[in-house]
Amino acid sequence: MTINKNQYIGKRLTWDETVSLFPDLWVAFKDCEMSGIDIENGILVDVIPDKDIKTYRIQHFNDDIRIDRTTEDCIVRYIHGEIKENL
């Protein structure tokens, strides 16, 4: 992670801003505004690398936060809430 996450913790960010700032990382939000199942914006609580997500989820199981990954890869390349054709 090249960007200092601490300067963004506690700030309301849109999902697109978050994806741009923290690609391929897990993010935790509180006080989210949703569009269906998609996060429109929220207050950033934390940014978590893949290696730490299991422990983080266990430690914050009862917290009122939403945890999501900014970029997902699978067979059809699922990227921040939209299915895209594999290029």
mmCIF file of C-alpha atoms in Angstrom:
data_model
loop_
_atom_site.group_PDB
_atom_site.id
_atom_site.type_symbol
_atom_site.label_atom_id
_atom_site.label_comp_id
_atom_site.label_asym_id
_atom_site.label_seq_id
_atom_site.Cartn_x
_atom_site.Cartn_y
_atom_site.Cartn_z
ATOM 1 C CA MET A 1 0.000 0.000 0.000
ATOM 2 C CA THR A 2 1.637 3.207 -1.168
ATOM 3 C CA ILE A 3 -0.994 5.655 0.075
ATOM 4 C CA ASN A 4 -1.102 6.413 3.795
ATOM 5 C CA LYS A 5 -4.503 5.065 4.840
ATOM 6 C CA ASN A 6 -4.458 7.124 8.053
ATOM 7 C CA GLN A 7 -5.124 10.366 6.169
ATOM 8 C CA TYR A 8 -8.420 8.867 4.919
ATOM 9 C CA ILE A 9 -9.633 6.995 8.029
ATOM 10 C CA GLY A 10 -12.721 8.734 9.411
ATOM 11 C CA LYS A 11 -13.515 10.531 6.147
ATOM 12 C CA ARG A 12 -16.568 9.900 3.986
ATOM 13 C CA LEU A 13 -15.452 8.480 0.641
ATOM 14 C CA THR A 14 -17.374 7.333 -2.387
ATOM 15 C CA TRP A 15 -16.868 3.762 -3.530
ATOM 16 C CA ASP A 16 -15.124 4.967 -6.714
ATOM 17 C CA GLU A 17 -12.710 7.123 -4.681
ATOM 18 C CA THR A 18 -11.969 4.152 -2.435
ATOM 19 C CA VAL A 19 -11.295 1.826 -5.373
ATOM 20 C CA SER A 20 -8.966 4.416 -6.892
ATOM 21 C CA LEU A 21 -7.061 4.998 -3.637
ATOM 22 C CA PHE A 22 -6.899 1.392 -2.396
ATOM 23 C CA PRO A 23 -7.022 -1.058 -5.315
ATOM 24 C CA ASP A 24 -6.830 -4.777 -4.499
ATOM 25 C CA LEU A 25 -7.360 -4.216 -0.769
ATOM 26 C CA TRP A 26 -10.135 -4.810 1.753
ATOM 27 C CA VAL A 27 -11.899 -1.771 3.177
ATOM 28 C CA ALA A 28 -14.159 -1.363 6.188
ATOM 29 C CA PHE A 29 -16.885 1.301 6.243
ATOM 30 C CA LYS A 30 -19.449 2.529 8.720
ATOM 31 C CA ASP A 31 -22.495 4.732 8.148
ATOM 32 C CA CYS A 32 -22.797 3.578 4.531
ATOM 33 C CA GLU A 33 -25.199 4.940 1.954
ATOM 34 C CA MET A 34 -26.214 2.039 -0.252
ATOM 35 C CA SER A 35 -27.629 1.553 -3.731
ATOM 36 C CA GLY A 36 -29.155 -1.894 -3.465
ATOM 37 C CA ILE A 37 -26.271 -4.087 -2.317
ATOM 38 C CA ASP A 38 -23.582 -1.670 -3.536
ATOM 39 C CA ILE A 39 -21.855 0.905 -1.350
ATOM 40 C CA GLU A 40 -22.320 4.425 -2.718
ATOM 41 C CA ASN A 41 -20.244 6.042 0.046
ATOM 42 C CA GLY A 42 -19.355 5.615 3.683
ATOM 43 C CA ILE A 43 -16.990 6.606 6.436
ATOM 44 C CA LEU A 44 -13.734 4.706 6.037
ATOM 45 C CA VAL A 45 -12.862 2.715 9.150
ATOM 46 C CA ASP A 46 -9.849 0.725 7.943
ATOM 47 C CA VAL A 47 -7.933 -0.634 4.959
ATOM 48 C CA ILE A 48 -6.817 -4.238 5.251
ATOM 49 C CA PRO A 49 -4.401 -6.300 3.117
ATOM 50 C CA ASP A 50 -5.353 -9.832 2.054
ATOM 51 C CA LYS A 51 -2.959 -11.454 4.528
ATOM 52 C CA ASP A 52 -4.733 -9.821 7.489
ATOM 53 C CA ILE A 53 -8.404 -10.052 6.466
ATOM 54 C CA LYS A 54 -9.226 -13.332 8.222
ATOM 55 C CA THR A 55 -7.968 -12.072 11.579
ATOM 56 C CA TYR A 56 -9.585 -8.667 11.031
ATOM 57 C CA ARG A 57 -12.996 -10.220 10.328
ATOM 58 C CA ILE A 58 -12.771 -12.327 13.489
ATOM 59 C CA GLN A 59 -11.691 -9.357 15.629
ATOM 60 C CA HIS A 60 -14.474 -7.122 14.270
ATOM 61 C CA PHE A 61 -17.243 -9.715 13.958
ATOM 62 C CA ASN A 62 -19.667 -7.790 16.196
ATOM 63 C CA ASP A 63 -18.794 -4.311 14.914
ATOM 64 C CA ASP A 64 -21.389 -2.421 12.889
ATOM 65 C CA ILE A 65 -19.197 -2.116 9.800
ATOM 66 C CA ARG A 66 -19.309 -3.315 6.227
ATOM 67 C CA ILE A 67 -16.174 -4.992 4.883
ATOM 68 C CA ASP A 68 -15.639 -5.366 1.133
ATOM 69 C CA ARG A 69 -12.758 -5.788 -1.306
ATOM 70 C CA THR A 70 -12.129 -3.005 -3.785
ATOM 71 C CA THR A 71 -11.208 -5.392 -6.588
ATOM 72 C CA GLU A 72 -12.285 -9.008 -6.992
ATOM 73 C CA ASP A 73 -10.963 -11.445 -9.570
ATOM 74 C CA CYS A 74 -12.675 -14.640 -10.654
ATOM 75 C CA ILE A 75 -13.484 -16.440 -13.887
ATOM 76 C CA VAL A 76 -15.522 -13.562 -15.321
ATOM 77 C CA ARG A 77 -13.480 -10.843 -13.629
ATOM 78 C CA TYR A 78 -15.843 -9.431 -10.992
ATOM 79 C CA ILE A 79 -14.669 -5.898 -10.359
ATOM 80 C CA HIS A 80 -16.085 -3.592 -7.658
ATOM 81 C CA GLY A 81 -19.656 -4.681 -8.111
ATOM 82 C CA GLU A 82 -19.879 -5.051 -11.868
ATOM 83 C CA ILE A 83 -19.303 -8.100 -14.047
ATOM 84 C CA LYS A 84 -16.965 -7.286 -16.888
ATOM 85 C CA GLU A 85 -15.868 -9.358 -19.840
ATOM 86 C CA ASN A 86 -12.469 -10.903 -19.406
ATOM 87 C CA LEU A 87 -10.161 -8.878 -21.664
#
